[in-house]
Tab-separated table of C-alpha atoms in Angstrom:
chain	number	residue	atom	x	y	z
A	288	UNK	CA	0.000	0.000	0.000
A	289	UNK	CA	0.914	3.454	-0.802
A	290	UNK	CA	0.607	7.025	0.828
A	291	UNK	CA	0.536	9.640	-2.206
A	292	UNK	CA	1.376	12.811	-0.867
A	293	UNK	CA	-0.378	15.791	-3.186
A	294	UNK	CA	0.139	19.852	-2.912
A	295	UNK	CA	-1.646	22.355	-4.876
A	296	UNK	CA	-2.809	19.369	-6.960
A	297	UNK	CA	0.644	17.810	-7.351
A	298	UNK	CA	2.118	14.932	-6.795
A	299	UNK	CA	5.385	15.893	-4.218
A	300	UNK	CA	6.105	12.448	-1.907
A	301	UNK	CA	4.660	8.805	-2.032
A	302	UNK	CA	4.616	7.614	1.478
A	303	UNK	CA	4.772	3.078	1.993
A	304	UNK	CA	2.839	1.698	4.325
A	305	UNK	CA	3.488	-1.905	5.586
A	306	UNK	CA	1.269	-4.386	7.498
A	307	UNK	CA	4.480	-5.150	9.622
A	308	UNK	CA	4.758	-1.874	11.022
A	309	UNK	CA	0.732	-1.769	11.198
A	310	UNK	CA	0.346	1.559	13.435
A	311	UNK	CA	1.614	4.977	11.898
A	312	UNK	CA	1.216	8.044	13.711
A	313	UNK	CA	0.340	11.610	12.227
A	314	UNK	CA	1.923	14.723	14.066
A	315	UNK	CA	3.899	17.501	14.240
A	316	UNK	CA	6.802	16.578	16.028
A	317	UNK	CA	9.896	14.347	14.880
A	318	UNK	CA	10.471	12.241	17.493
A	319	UNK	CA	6.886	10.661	18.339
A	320	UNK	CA	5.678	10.925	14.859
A	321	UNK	CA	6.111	8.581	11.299
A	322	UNK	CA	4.353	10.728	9.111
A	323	UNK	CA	5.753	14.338	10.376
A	324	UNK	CA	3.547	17.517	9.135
A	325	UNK	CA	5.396	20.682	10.086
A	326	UNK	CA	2.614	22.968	10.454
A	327	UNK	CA	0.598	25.285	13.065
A	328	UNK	CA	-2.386	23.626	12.562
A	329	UNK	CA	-1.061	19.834	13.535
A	330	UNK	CA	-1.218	18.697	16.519
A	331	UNK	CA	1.375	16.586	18.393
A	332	UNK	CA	-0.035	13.400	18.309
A	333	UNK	CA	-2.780	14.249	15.242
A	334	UNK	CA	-3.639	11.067	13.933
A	335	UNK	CA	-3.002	7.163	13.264
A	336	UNK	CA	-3.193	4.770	9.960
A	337	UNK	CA	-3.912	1.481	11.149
A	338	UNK	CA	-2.451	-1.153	8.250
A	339	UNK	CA	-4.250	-4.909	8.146
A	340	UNK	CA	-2.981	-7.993	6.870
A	341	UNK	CA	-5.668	-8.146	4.114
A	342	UNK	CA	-4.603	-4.401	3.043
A	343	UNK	CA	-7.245	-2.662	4.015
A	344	UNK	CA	-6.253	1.324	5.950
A	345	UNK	CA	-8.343	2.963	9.181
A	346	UNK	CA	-7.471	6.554	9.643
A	347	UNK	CA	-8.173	7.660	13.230
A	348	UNK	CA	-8.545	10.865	14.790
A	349	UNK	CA	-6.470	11.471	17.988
A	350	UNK	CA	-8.122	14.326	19.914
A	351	UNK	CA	-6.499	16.747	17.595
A	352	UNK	CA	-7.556	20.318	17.767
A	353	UNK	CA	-7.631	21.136	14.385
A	354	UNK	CA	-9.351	18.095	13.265
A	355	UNK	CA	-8.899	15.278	10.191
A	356	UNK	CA	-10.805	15.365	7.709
A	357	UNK	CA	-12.006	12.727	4.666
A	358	UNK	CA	-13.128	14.058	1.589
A	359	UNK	CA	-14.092	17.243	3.508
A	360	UNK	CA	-16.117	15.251	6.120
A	361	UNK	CA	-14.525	15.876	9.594
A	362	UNK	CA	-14.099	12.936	11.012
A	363	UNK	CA	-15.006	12.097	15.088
A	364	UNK	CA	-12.401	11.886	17.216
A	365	UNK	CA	-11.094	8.434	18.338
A	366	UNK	CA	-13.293	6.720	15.810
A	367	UNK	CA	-11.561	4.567	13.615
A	368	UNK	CA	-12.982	5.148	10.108
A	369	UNK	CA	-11.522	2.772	6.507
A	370	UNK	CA	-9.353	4.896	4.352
A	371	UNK	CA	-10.783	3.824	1.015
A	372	UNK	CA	-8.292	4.202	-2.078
A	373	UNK	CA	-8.459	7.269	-3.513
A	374	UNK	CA	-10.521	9.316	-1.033
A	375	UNK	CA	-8.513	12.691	-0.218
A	376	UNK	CA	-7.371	12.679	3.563
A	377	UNK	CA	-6.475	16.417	5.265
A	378	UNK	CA	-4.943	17.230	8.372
A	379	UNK	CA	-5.592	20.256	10.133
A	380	UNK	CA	-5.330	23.232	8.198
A	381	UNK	CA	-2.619	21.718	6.068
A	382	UNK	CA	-3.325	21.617	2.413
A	383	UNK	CA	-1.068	18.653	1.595
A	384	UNK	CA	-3.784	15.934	0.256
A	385	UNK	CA	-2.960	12.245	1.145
A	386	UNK	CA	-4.264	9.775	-0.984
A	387	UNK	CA	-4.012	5.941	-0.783
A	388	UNK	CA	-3.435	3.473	-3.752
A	389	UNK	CA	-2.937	0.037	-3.501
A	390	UNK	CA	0.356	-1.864	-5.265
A	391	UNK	CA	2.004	-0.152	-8.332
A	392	UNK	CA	5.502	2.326	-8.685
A	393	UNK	CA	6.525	4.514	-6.296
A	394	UNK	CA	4.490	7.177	-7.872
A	395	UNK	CA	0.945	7.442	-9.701
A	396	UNK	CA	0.307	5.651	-12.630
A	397	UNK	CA	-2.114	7.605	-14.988
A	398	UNK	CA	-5.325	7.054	-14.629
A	399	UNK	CA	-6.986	4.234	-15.477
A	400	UNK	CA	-10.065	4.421	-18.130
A	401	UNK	CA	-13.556	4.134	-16.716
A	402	UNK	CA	-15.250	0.770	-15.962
A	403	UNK	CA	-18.251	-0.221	-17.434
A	404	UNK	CA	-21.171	0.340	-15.096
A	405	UNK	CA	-22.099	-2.894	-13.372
A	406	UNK	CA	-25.467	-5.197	-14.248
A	407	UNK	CA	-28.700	-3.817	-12.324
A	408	UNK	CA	-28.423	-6.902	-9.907
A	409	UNK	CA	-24.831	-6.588	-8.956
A	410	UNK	CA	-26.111	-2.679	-8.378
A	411	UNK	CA	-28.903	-3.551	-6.152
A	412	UNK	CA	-26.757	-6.470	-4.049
A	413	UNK	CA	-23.864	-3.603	-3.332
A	414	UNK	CA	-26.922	-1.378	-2.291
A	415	UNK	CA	-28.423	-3.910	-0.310
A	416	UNK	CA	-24.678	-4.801	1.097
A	417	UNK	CA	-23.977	-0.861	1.818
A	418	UNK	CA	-27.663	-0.294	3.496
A	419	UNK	CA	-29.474	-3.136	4.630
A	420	UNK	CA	-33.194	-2.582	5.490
A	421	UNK	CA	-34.581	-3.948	8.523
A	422	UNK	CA	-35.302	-6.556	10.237
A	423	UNK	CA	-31.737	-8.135	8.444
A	424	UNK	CA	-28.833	-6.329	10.275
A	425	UNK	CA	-25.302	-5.712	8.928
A	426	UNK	CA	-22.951	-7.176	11.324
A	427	UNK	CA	-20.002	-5.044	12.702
A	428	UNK	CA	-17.797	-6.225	10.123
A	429	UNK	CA	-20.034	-5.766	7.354
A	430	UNK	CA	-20.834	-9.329	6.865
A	431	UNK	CA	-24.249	-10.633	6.524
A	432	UNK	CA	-26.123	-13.948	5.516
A	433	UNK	CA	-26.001	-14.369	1.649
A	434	UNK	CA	-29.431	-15.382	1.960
A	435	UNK	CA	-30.640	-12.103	3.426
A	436	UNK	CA	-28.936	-9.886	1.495
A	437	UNK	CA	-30.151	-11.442	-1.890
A	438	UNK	CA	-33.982	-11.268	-0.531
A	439	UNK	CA	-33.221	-7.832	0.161
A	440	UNK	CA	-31.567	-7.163	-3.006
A	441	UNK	CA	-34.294	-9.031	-5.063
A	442	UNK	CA	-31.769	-12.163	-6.348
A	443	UNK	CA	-33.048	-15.510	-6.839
A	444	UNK	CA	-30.475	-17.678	-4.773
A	445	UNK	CA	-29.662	-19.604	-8.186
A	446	UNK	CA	-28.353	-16.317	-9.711
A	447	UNK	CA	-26.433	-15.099	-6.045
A	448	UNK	CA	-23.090	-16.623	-7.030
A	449	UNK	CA	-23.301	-15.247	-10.962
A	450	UNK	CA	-24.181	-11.857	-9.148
A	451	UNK	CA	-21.279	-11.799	-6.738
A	452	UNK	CA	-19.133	-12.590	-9.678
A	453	UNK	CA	-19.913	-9.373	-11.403
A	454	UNK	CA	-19.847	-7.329	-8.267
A	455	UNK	CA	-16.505	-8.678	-7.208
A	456	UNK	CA	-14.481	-5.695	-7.710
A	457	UNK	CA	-16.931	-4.726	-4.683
A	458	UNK	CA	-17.965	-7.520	-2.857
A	459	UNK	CA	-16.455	-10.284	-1.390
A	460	UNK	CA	-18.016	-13.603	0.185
A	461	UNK	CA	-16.711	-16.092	2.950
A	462	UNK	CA	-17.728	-18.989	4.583
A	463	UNK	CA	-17.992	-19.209	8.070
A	464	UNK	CA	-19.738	-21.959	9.891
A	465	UNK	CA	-20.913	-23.729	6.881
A	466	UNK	CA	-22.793	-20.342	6.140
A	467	UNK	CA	-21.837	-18.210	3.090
A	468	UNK	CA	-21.371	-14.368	4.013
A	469	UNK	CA	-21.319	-11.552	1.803
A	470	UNK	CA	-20.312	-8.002	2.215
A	471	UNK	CA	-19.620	-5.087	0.643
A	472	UNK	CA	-15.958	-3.301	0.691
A	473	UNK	CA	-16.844	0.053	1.216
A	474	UNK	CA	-19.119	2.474	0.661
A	475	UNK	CA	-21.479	1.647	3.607
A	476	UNK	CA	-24.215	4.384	4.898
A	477	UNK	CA	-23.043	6.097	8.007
A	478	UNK	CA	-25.872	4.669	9.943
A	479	UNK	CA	-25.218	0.933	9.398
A	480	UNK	CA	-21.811	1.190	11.731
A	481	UNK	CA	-19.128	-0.971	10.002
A	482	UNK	CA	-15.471	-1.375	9.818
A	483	UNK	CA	-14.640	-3.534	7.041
A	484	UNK	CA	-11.089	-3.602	8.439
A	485	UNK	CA	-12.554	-5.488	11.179
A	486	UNK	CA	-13.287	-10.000	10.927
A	487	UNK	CA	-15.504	-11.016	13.848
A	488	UNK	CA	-17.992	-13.620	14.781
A	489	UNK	CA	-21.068	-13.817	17.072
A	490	UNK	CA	-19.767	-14.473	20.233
A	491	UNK	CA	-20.743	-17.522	22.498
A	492	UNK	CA	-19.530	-17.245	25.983
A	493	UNK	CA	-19.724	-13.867	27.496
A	494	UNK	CA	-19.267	-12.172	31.052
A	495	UNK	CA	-21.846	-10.780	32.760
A	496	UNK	CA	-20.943	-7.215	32.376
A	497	UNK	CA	-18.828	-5.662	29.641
A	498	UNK	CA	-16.265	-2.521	29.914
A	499	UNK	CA	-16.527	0.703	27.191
A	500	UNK	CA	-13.177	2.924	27.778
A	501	UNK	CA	-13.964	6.563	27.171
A	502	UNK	CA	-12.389	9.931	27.898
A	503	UNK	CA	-13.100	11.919	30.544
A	504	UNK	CA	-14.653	14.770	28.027
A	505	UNK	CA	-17.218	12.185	26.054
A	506	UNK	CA	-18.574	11.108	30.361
A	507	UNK	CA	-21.683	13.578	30.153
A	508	UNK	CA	-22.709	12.962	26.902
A	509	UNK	CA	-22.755	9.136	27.391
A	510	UNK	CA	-23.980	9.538	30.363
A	511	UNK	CA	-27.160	11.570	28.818
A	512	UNK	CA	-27.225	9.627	25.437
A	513	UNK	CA	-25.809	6.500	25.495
A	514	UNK	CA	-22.906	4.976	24.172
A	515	UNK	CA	-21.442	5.363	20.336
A	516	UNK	CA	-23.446	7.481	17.714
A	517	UNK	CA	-19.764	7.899	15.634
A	518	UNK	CA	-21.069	5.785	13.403
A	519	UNK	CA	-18.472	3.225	14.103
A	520	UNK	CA	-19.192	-0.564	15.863
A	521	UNK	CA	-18.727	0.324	19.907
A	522	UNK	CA	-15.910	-1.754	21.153
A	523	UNK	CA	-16.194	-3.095	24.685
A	524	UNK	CA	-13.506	-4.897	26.885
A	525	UNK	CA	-14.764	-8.192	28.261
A	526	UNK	CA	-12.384	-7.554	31.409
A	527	UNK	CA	-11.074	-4.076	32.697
A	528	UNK	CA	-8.179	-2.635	31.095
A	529	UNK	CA	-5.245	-2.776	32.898
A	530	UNK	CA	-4.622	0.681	35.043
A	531	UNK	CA	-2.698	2.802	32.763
A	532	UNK	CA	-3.140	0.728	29.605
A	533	UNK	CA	-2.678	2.340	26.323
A	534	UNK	CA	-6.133	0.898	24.102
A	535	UNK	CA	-5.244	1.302	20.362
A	536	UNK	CA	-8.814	1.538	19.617
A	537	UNK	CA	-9.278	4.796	22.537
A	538	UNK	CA	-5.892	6.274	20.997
A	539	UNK	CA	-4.670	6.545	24.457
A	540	UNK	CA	-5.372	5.468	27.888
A	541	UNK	CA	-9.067	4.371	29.309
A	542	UNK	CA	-10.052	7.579	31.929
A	543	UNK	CA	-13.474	6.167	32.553
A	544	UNK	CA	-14.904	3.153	32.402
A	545	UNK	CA	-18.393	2.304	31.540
A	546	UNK	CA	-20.069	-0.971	32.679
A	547	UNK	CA	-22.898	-2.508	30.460
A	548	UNK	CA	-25.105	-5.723	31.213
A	549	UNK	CA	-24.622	-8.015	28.729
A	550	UNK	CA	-27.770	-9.460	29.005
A	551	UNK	CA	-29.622	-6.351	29.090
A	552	UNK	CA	-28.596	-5.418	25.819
A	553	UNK	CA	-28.811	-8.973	23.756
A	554	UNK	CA	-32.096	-8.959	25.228
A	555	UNK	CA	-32.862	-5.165	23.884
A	556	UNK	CA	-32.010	-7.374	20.387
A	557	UNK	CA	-28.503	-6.364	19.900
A	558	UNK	CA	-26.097	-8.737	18.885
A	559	UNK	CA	-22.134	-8.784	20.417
A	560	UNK	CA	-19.731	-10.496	18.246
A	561	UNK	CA	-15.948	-10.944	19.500
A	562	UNK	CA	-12.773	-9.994	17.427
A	563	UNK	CA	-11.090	-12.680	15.105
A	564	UNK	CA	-7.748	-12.489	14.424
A	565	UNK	CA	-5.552	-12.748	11.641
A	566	UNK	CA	-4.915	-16.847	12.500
A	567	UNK	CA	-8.561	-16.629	12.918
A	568	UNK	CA	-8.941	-17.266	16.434
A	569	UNK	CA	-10.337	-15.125	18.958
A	570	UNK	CA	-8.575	-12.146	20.525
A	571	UNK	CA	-10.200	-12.306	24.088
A	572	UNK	CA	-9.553	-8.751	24.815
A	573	UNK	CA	-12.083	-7.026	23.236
A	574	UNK	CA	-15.119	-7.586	21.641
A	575	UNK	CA	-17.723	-5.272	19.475
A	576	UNK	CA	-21.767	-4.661	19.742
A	577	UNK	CA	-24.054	-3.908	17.317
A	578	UNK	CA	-25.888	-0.857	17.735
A	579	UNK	CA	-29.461	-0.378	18.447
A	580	UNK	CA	-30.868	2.758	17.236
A	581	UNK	CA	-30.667	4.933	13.871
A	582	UNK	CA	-28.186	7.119	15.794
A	583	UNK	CA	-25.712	3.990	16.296
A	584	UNK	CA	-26.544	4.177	20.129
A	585	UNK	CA	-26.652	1.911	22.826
A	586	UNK	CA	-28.962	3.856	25.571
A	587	UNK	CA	-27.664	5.365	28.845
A	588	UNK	CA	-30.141	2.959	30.639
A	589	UNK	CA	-28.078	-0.363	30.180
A	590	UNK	CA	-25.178	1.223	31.619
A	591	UNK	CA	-24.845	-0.168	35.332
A	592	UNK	CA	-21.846	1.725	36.661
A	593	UNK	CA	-19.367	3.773	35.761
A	594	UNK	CA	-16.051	4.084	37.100
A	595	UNK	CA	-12.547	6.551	37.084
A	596	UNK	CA	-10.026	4.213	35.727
A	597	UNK	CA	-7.665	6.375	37.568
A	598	UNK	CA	-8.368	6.062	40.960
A	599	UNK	CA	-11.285	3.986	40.987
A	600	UNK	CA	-13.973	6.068	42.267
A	601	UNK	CA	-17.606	5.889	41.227
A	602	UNK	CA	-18.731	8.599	38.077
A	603	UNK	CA	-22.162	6.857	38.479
A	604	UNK	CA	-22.977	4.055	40.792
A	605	UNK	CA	-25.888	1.277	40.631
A	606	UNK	CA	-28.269	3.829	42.622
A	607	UNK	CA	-27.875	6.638	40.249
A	608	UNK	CA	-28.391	4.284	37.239
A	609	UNK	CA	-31.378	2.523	38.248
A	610	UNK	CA	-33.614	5.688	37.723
A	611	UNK	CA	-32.174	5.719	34.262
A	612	UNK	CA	-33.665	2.057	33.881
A	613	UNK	CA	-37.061	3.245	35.624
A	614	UNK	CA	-36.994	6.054	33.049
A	615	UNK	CA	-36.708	3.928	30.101
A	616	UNK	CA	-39.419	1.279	31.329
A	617	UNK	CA	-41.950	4.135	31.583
A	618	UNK	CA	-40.825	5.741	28.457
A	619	UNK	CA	-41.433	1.562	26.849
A	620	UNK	CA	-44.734	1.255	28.994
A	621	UNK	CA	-45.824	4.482	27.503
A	622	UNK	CA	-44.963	3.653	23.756
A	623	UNK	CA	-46.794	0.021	24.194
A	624	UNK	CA	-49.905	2.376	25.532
A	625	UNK	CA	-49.841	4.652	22.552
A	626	UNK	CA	-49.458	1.950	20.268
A	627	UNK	CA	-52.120	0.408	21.523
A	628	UNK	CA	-54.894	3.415	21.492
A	629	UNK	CA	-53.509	3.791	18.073
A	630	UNK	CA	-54.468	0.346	16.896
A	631	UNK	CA	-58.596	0.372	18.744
A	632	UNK	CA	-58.252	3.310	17.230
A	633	UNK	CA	-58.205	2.585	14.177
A	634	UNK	CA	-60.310	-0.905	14.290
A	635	UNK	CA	-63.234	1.788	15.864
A	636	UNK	CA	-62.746	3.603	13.065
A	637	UNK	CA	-63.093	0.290	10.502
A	638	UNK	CA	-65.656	-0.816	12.335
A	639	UNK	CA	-67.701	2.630	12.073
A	640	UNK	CA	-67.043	2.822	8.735
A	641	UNK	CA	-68.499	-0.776	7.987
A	642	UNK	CA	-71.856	0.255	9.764
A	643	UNK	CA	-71.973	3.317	8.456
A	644	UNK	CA	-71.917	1.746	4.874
A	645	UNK	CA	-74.490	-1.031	5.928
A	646	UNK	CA	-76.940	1.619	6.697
A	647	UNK	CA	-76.037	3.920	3.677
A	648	UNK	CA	-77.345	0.237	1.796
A	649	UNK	CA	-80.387	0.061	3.785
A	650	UNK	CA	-81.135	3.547	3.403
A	651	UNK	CA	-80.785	2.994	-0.435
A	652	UNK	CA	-82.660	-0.244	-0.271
A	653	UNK	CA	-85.836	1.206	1.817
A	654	UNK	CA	-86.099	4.422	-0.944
A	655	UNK	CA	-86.770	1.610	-3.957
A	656	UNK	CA	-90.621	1.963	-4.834
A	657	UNK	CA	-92.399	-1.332	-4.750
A	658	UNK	CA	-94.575	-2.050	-7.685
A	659	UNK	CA	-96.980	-4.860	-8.062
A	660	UNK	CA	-96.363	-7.667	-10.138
A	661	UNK	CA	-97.404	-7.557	-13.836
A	662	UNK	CA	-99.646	-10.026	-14.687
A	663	UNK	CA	-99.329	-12.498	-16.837
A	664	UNK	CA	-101.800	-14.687	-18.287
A	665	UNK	CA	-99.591	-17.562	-19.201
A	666	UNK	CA	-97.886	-17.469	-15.918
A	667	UNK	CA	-101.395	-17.515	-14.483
A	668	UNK	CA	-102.543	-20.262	-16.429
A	669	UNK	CA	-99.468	-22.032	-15.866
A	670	UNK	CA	-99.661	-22.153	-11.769
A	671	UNK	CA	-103.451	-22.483	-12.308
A	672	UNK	CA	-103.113	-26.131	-14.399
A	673	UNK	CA	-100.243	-26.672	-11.819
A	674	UNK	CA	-103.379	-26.422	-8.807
A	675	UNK	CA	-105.935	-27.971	-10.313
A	676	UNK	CA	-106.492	-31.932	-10.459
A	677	UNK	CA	-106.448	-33.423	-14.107
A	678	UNK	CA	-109.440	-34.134	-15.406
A	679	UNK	CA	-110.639	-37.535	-16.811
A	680	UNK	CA	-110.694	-37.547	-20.390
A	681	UNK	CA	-112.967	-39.924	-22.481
A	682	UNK	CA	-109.331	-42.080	-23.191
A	683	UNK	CA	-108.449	-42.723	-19.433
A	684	UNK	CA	-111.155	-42.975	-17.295
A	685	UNK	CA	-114.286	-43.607	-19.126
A	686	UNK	CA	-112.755	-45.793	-21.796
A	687	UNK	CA	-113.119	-45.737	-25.562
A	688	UNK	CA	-116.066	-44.780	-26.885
A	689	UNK	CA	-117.430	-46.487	-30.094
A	690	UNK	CA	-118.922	-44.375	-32.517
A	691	UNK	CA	-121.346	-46.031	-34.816
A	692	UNK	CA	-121.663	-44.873	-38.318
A	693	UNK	CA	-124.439	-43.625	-39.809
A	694	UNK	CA	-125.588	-45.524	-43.132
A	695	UNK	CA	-126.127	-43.182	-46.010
A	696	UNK	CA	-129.611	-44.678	-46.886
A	697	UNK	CA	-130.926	-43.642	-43.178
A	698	UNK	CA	-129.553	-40.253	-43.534
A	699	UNK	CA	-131.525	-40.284	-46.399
């Protein structure tokens, strides 16, 4: 992987990254920093690239004052966030523009020409892939099912593997479990919280609580609205971090530590998965949680406690949070409540409306005239036969009668 370094549009330094070295830092001074800006703006410790195995980049912010920025969009501060190739990364109020490319020279190669445009179903897989509709849920990774994400993307399961092969520039599939997963590279909506830098699996065995690091400046607004909204997959510790600990995730050291039931939130219907490494087994240091709300949010009211890392004493203690609980089972009891006047609301209002059209019929029915019968003479005679008992005719009951024939001499 390579770093293309670009001022006023050109191309002045290529920069090599290496999966060996894995962690650069961004900053202004010489000694701490790899990647040394020399400008106002920059702060000491601005930034980090994070290099994987597989190739793929995370930029993350450090805290710095100034701010990084990709593609324009500043980005949150100790969120990791995938550097895709060829997205321009800022620092500060520096106007060098970084740029990474994958293989190649030392320097840019001209630009390829454009690719054709991919089939309509490879399209509407990568948009299923990069924005999943509910109830199917991207997992932190940006795996999911290939079953679910060709029912959302309208793919008959016959044509799924012909589909992946055209979006492969784009997609990728693995197998896990004896379960094909598919996911999309990049490109995901903000709201779907991935890191496709990340491989993780559902995790089995779990603690009872779990441990969020944060800063000491991010306490009050977790506190007020829960944990996450960066947009990123929250990472939790399944044990404390050790006092003083440096958490490459954090960008520094834990200053407050956040306790979460585990159970509380798999039974809110999140999901917490546990991070695979590159040999494919589990790390057992930290794990990740989907999120629950459009905000990427995991409410205040699962947190139990919440502790300084540096000297242990209580930010918020199990009698302070169970109000926040209380809150949030009135604010559910309350929802259930106004979901369910809505729905006798509106059966009361089907039901009205089906009497009020069964009397609009009547109504119409009742205004009809009613005229008499024309009669009909045949019809008459035809239920009067009906009635009456057949008569006897000379041929049934009586018998034949014999006729004698006049001579012509006695007529005469």
């Amino acid at each position: 992987m390579f770093l293309d370094v670009f001022k006023s549009g050109e191309l002045i330094d290529t920069i090599s990254l290496s999966a060996s070295k894995r962690l650069y830092l961004i900053g202004r001074h010489p000694a701490s920093a790899d990647i040394v800006l020399p400008h106002a703006s920059i702060s000491r410790d601005h930034a980090s690239l994070t290099v994987s195995a597989s190739g793929s980049v995370v930029v993350t912010d450090l805290g710095s004052a100034q701010g990084t920025r990709l593609s324009g969009v500043r980005l949150p501060p100790h969120a990791p966030h995938a550097l895709p190739p060829g997205r321009s990364l800022t620092f500060g109020a520096s106007t060098r523009v970084f740029k990474l490319r994958a293989g190649g020279a030392a320097f840019a190669a001209p630009p390829a020409a454009a690719a054709a445009p991919l089939p309509a179903q490879a399209q509407a897989l990568l948009a299923a892939l990069r924005r999943l509709p509910p109830p199917a849920r991207l997992r932190p990774d940006g795996f999911v099912g290939a079953a679910a994400a060709a029912a959302a993307a309208g793919v008959g399961a016959a044509q799924l593997a012909g589909v992946l092969a055209q979006a492969k520039a784009e997609a990728e599939a693995v197998s896990e479990g004896g379960e094909m997963l598919v996911r999309a590279a990049a490109g995901h909506a903000a709201e779907m919280c991935v890191d496709t830098s990340l491989r993780c699996r559902v995790a089995k065995a779990l603690p009872p609580l779990l441990v969020h690091a944060i800063k000491f400046k991010d306490w009050n607004s977790v506190r007020s609205k829960g944990l996450g909204g960066t947009g990123c997959p929250i990472r939790f510790c399944v044990e404390p971090p050790a006092k003083g600990a440096a958490l490459p995730s954090l960008g520094g050291k834990a200053e407050v530590l956040v306790f979460v039931e585990c159970a509380s939130i798999i039974e809110a219907g999140l999901e917490v998965y546990e991070l695979v490494g590159e040999d494919g087994q589990s790390s057992g240091v930290e794990c990740l949680a989907s999120t629950g709300d459009e905000n990427g949010t995991i409410g205040s009211w699962h947190i139990v406690k919440a502790i300084n890392a540096k000297d242990g004493s209580e930010l918020l203690s199990e009698e302070e949070a169970k109000p926040l609980r209380e809150a949030r089972a009135k604010e559910l009891a309350a929802r259930a409540q106004r979901l369910a006047a809505a729905a006798a609301a509106k059966e009361e209002k089907k039901r009205q409306k089906a009497l009020e059209e069964e009397r609009r019929l009547a109504l119409e029915a009742a205004a009809q005239p009613k005229s008499e019968p024309r009669y009909n003479p045949y019809l008459a005679h035809h239920e009067e036969g009906v009635a009456m008992v057949k008569k006897a005719n000379n041929r049934t009951a009586a018998g034949p009668t014999v006729i004698r024939k006049r001579n012509r001499d006695e007529e005469e």
